[in-house]
Coordinates of C-alpha atoms in Angstrom, one line a residue:
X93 CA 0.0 0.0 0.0
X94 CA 0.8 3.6 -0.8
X95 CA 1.9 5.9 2.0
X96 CA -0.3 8.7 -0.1
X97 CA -3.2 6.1 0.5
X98 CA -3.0 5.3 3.7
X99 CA -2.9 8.4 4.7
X100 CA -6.4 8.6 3.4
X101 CA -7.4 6.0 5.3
X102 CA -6.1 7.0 8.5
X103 CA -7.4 10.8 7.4
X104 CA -4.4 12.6 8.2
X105 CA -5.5 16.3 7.3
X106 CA -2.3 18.0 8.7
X107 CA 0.9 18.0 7.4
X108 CA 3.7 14.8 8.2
X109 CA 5.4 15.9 10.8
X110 CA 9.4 16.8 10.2
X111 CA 9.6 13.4 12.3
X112 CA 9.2 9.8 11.5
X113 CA 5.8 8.5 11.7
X114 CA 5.0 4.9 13.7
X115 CA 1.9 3.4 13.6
X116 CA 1.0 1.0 15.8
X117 CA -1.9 -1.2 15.4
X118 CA -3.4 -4.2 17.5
X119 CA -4.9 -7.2 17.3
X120 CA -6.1 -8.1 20.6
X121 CA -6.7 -11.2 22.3
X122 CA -7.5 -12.4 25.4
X123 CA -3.9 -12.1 27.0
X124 CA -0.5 -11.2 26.8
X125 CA 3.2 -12.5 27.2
X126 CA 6.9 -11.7 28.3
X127 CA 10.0 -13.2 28.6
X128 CA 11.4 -12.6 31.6
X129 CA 14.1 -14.7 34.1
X130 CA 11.7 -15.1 36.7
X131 CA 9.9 -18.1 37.2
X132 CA 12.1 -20.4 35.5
X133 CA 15.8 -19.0 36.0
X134 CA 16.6 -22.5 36.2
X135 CA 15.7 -23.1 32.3
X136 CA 19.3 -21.2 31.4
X137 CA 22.4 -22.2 29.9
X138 CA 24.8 -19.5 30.6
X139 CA 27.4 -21.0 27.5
X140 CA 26.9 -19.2 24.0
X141 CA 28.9 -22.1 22.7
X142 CA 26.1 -24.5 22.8
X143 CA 24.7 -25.7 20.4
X144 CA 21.1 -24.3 19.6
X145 CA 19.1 -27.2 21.0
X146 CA 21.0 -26.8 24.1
X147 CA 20.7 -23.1 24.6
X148 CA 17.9 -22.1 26.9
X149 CA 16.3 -18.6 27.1
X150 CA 13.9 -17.0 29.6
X151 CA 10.9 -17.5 29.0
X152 CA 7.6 -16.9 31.3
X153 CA 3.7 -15.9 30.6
X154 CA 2.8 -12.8 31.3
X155 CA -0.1 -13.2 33.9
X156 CA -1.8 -10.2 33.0
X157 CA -2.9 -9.0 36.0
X158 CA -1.5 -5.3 35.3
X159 CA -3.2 -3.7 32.1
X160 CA -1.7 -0.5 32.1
X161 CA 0.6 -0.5 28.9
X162 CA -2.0 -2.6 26.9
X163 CA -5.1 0.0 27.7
X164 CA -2.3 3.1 27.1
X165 CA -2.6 1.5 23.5
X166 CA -5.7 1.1 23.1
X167 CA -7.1 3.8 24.9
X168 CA -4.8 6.0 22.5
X169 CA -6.1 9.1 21.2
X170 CA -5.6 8.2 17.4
X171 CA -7.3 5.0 17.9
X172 CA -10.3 5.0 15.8
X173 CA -7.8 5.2 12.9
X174 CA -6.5 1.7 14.0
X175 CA -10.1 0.3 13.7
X176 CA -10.1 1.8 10.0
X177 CA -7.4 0.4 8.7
X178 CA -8.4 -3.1 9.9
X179 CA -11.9 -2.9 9.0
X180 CA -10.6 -2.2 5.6
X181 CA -8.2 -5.1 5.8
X182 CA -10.9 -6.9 7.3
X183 CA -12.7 -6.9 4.0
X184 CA -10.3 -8.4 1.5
X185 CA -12.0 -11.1 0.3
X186 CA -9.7 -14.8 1.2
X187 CA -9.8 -15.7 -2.5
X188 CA -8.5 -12.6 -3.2
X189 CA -5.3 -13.8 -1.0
X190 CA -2.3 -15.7 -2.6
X191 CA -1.9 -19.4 -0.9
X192 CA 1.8 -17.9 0.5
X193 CA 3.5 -14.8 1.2
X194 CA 6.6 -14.0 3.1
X195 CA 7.2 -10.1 3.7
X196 CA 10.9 -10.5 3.6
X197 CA 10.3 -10.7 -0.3
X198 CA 9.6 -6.8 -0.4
X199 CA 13.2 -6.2 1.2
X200 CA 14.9 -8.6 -1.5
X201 CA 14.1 -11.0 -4.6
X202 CA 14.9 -14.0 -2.3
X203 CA 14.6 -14.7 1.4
X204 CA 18.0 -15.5 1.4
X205 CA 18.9 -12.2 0.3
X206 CA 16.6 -10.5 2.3
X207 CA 18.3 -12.5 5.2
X208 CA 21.7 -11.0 4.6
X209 CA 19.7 -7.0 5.0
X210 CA 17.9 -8.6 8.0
X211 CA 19.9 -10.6 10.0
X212 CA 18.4 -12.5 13.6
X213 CA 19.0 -11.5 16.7
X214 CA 20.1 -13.5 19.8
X215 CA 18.2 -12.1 22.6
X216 CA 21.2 -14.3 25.1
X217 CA 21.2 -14.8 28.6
X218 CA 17.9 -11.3 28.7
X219 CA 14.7 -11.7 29.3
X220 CA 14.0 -9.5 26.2
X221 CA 12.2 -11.3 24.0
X222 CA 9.4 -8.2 23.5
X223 CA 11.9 -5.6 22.7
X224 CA 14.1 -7.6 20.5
X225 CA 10.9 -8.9 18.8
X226 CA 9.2 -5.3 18.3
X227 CA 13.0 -3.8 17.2
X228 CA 13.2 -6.2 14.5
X229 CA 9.3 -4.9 13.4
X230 CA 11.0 -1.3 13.5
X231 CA 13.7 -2.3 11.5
X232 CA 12.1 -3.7 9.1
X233 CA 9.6 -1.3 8.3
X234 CA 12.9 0.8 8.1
X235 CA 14.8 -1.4 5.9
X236 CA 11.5 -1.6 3.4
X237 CA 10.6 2.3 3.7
X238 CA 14.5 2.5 2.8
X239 CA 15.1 5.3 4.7
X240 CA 16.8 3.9 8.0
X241 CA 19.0 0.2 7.7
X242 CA 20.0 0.6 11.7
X243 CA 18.9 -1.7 14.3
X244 CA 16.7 -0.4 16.9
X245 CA 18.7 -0.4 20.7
X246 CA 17.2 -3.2 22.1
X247 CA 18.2 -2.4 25.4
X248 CA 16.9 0.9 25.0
X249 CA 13.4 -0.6 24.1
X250 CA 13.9 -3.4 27.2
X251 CA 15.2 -0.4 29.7
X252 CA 11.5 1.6 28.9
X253 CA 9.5 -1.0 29.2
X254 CA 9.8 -1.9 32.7
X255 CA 10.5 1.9 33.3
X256 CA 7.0 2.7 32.0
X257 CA 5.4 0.1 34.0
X258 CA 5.1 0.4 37.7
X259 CA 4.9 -3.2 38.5
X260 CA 8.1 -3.4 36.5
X261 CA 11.8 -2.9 38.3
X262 CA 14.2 -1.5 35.8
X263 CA 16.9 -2.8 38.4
X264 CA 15.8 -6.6 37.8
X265 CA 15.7 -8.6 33.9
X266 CA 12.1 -9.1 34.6
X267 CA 11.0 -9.1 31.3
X268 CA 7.8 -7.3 30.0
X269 CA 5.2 -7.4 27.8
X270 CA 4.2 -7.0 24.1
X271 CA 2.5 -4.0 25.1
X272 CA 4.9 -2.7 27.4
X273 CA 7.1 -2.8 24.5
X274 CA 5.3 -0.8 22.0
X275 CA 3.9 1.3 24.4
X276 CA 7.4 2.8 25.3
X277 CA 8.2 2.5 21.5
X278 CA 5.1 4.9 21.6
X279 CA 6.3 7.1 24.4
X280 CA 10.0 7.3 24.0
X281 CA 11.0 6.2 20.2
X282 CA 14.1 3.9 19.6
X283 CA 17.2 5.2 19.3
X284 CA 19.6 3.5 17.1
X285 CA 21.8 0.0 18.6
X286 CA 25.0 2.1 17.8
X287 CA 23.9 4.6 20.5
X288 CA 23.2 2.4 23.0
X289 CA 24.4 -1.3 22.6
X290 CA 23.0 -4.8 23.5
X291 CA 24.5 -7.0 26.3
X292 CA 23.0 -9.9 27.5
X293 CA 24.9 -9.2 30.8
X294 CA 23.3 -10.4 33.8
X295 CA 26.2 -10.9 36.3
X296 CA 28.0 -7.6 36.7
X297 CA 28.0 -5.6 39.3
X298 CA 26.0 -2.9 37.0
X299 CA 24.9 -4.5 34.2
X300 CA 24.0 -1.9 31.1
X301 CA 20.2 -3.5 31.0
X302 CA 19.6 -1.8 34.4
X303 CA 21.3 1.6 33.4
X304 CA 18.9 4.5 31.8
X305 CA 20.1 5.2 28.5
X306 CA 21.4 8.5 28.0
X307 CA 20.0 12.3 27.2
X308 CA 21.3 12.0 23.8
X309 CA 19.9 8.7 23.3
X310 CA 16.1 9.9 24.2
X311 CA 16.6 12.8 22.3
X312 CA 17.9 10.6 19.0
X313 CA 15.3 8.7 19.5
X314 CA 12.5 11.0 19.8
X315 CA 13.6 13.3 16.8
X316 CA 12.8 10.2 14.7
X317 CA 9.4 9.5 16.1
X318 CA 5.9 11.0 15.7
X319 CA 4.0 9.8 19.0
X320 CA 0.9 11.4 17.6
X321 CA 0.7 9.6 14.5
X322 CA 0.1 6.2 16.7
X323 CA -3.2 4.0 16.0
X324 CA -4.1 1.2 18.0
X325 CA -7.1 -0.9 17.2
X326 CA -8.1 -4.2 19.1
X327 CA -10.5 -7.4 18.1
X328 CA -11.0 -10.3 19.7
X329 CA -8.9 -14.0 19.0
X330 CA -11.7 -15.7 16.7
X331 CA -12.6 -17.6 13.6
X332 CA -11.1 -14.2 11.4
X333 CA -8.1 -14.1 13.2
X334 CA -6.2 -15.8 10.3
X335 CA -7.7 -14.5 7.3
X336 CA -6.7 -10.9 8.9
X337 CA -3.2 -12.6 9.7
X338 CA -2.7 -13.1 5.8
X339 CA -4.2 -9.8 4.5
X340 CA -1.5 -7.5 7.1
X341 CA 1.5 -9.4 5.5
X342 CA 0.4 -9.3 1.7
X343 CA 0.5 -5.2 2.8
X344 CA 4.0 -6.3 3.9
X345 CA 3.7 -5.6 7.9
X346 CA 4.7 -7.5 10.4
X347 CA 2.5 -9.2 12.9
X348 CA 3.8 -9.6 16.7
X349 CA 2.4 -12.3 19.0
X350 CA 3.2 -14.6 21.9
X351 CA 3.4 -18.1 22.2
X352 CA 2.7 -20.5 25.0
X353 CA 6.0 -22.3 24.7
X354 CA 6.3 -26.4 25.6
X355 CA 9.4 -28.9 25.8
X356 CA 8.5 -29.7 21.9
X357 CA 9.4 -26.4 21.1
X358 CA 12.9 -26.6 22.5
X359 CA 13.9 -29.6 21.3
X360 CA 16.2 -30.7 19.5
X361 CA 14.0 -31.3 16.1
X362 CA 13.0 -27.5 16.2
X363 CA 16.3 -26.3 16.7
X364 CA 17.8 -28.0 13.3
X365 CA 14.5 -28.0 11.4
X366 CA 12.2 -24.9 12.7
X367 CA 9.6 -27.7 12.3
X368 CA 7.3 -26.7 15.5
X369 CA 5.2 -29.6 16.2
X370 CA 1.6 -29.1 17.8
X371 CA 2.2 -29.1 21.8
X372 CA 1.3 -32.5 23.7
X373 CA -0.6 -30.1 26.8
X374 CA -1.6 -33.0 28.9
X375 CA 2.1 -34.5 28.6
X376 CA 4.7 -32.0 28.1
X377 CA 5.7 -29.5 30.2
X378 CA 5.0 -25.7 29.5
X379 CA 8.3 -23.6 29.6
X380 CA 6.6 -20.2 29.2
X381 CA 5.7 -17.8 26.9
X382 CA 7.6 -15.4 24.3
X383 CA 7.2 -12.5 21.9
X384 CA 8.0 -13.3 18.4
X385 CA 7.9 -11.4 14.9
X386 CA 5.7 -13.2 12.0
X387 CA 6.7 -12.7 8.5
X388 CA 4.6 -15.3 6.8
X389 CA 2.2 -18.2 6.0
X390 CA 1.8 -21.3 3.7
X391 CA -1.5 -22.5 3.0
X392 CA -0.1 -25.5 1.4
X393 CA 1.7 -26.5 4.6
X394 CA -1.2 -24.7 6.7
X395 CA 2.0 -22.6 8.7
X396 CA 3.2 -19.5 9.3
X397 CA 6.6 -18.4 9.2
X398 CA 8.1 -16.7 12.6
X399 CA 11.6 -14.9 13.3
X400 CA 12.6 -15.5 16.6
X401 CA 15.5 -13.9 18.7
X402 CA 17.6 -17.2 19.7
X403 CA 20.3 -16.5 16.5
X404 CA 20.4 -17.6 13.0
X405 CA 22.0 -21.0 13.9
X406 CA 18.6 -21.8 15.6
X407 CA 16.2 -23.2 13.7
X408 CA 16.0 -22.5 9.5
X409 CA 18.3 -19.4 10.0
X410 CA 16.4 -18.2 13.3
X411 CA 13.3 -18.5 11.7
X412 CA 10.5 -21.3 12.3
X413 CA 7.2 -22.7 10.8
X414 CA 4.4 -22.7 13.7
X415 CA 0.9 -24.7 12.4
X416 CA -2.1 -22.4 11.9
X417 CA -3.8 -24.7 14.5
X418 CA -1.1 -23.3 16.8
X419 CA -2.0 -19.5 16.4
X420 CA -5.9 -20.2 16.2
X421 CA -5.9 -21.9 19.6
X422 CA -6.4 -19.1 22.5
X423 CA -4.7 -21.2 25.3
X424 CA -1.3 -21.4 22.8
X425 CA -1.1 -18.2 21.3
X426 CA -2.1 -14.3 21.8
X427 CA -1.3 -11.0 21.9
X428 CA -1.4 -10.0 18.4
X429 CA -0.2 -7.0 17.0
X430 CA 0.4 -5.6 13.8
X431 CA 3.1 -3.2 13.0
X432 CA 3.9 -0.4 10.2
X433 CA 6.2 2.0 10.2
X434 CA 6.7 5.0 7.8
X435 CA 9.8 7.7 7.9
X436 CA 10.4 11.1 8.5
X437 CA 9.7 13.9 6.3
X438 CA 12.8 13.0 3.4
X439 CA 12.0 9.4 4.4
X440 CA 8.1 9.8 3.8
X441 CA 8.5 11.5 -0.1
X442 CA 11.0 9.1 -0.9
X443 CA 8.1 6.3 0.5
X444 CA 5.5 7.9 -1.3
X445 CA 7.1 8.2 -5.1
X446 CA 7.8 4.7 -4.7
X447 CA 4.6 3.5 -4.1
X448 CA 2.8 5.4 -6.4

């Protein structure tokens, strides 16, 4: 889609801002996730030299007892233009759909290409599954828009997440949410990785992911975002869920949501394959949940096709294929969000002429 016609739908009447404009939009369900080293500190293996099957990450299920970040979003003044976009997605008719579509194609010709502009992140030893899986929406969007290649500060993200959240401590790698994420996405921008770099240190005396990032950092961060320009829009998990899953990424966006995560995911099949099987509940043993990026589906092989954050030695090149029965089961998988991102001013002409 043109960024001259979604600005019709979303009926901007003012000028773009001199600043980059992020648009949030959600797909809500009935609750959310976070990684975080709480509840199961015991699931981590502190050597980067294992190999990926062996590697554990935090993981834990956001109980969603605090709702503050996730009603900031949806209680969001420009929200209504959320709802429009999506009941205008809403109405693409599924034969109108192709049977597959990755979004990586719109960076590159081939995946593998468009892996090389894009590559995975390894999350480590953090609890920072949301903000490595909502920088590497932002990134994206950049790389696509092609007016920004740099990777989003991760730690910037993860440090204003549990700031922004009272039930949060900034001092502790609790983890957050989805929406604690792009709510502080929403508040605070990203500043670029190079500003403020990722460490997966959890051991030091002061380790960076408890420091506040610097003045120049919020003010690089914020001179690239237009907080205004936000839309957040929310339905329920139900029998459309899918269909609207398909229709955001043939418009090229990626989709955010968390995943109930059990032993079959971890193993040692899904490392080397990506193949995730549908969970055994009754028998296997849930690990916890996690926020991870979706950048496709397969009708043919009824999957969609998820980056995660564990490294591109983990799985198909850090990416996996999770059955459709997977995402259309409430008890397995929530939290859905849909992300677009358009640029600045410069960024936002050069957008526009190359859409038309």
């Amino acid at each position: 889609m043109g960024l001259n016609k979604m600005v019709q739908i979303l009926n901007f009447n003012s000028k773009l801002k001199a600043l980059a404009v992020l648009i949030l939009l959600t797909i809500y369900s009935q609750s959310s996730f976070a990684s975080s080293a709480a509840d199961v500190s015991s699931d981590l293996d502190q050597s980067k030299s294992a190999h990926p099957s062996q590697r554990k990450y935090k993981l834990i299920r956001d109980s969603e007892t605090h709702h503050a970040s996730r009603d900031f979003m949806r209680g969001h003044p420009v929200a209504a233009h959320g709802h429009a976009l999506l009941a205008k997605f809403g109405k693409t008719h599924p034969a109108a759909l192709p049977k597959a579509h990755d979004i990586r194609l719109s960076l590159a010709k081939t995946i593998d290409a468009a892996n090389a502009l894009f590559p995975v992140y390894d999350q480590g030893n953090l609890g920072s599954g949301a903000a490595n899986a909502s920088a590497a929406a932002l990134q994206f969007k950049g790389l696509q828009e092609k007016f920004d290649k740099a990777t989003p500060s991760r730690l910037f993200i993860y440090y204003n997440e549990r700031a922004n959240d009272s039930t949060l401590d900034v001092t502790q790698d609790s983890g957050a949410s989805i929406a604690d994420s792009l709510a502080a996405i929403t508040r605070f921008g990203a500043c670029p990785e190079s500003e403020w770099k990722y460490s997966d240190d959890t051991t030091s005396s002061n380790p960076l992911f408890t420091q506040k990032p610097s003045a120049k950092c919020y003010a690089d961060a914020l001179k690239d975002a237009d907080t205004d320009s936000t839309a957040t829009a929310g339905i329920p998990q139900n029998s459309n869920t899918l269909h609207l899953f398909k229709t955001i990424l043939n418009h090229n966006n990626p989709i955010l949501l968390g995943l109930n995560l059990y032993e079959s995911f971890k193993s040692d099949d899904v490392a080397q394959s990506g193949m995730v099987p549908m969970p055994n509940t009754t028998s296997e043993q849930l690990k916890g949940g996690h926020a991870l990026m979706v950048t496709g589906y397969n009708d043919a092989t009824q999957r969609i096709t998820i980056r995660n954050s564990w490294g591109s030695s983990w799985g198909d090149k850090g990416y996996c294929y999770v059955p459709y029965d997977y995402i259309t089961n409430a008890d397995l998988a929530s939290d859905f969000w849909f992300v677009s991102k358009v640029g600045a001013k410069k960024a936002a002409s050069a957008s526009s002429s190359s859409h038309q």
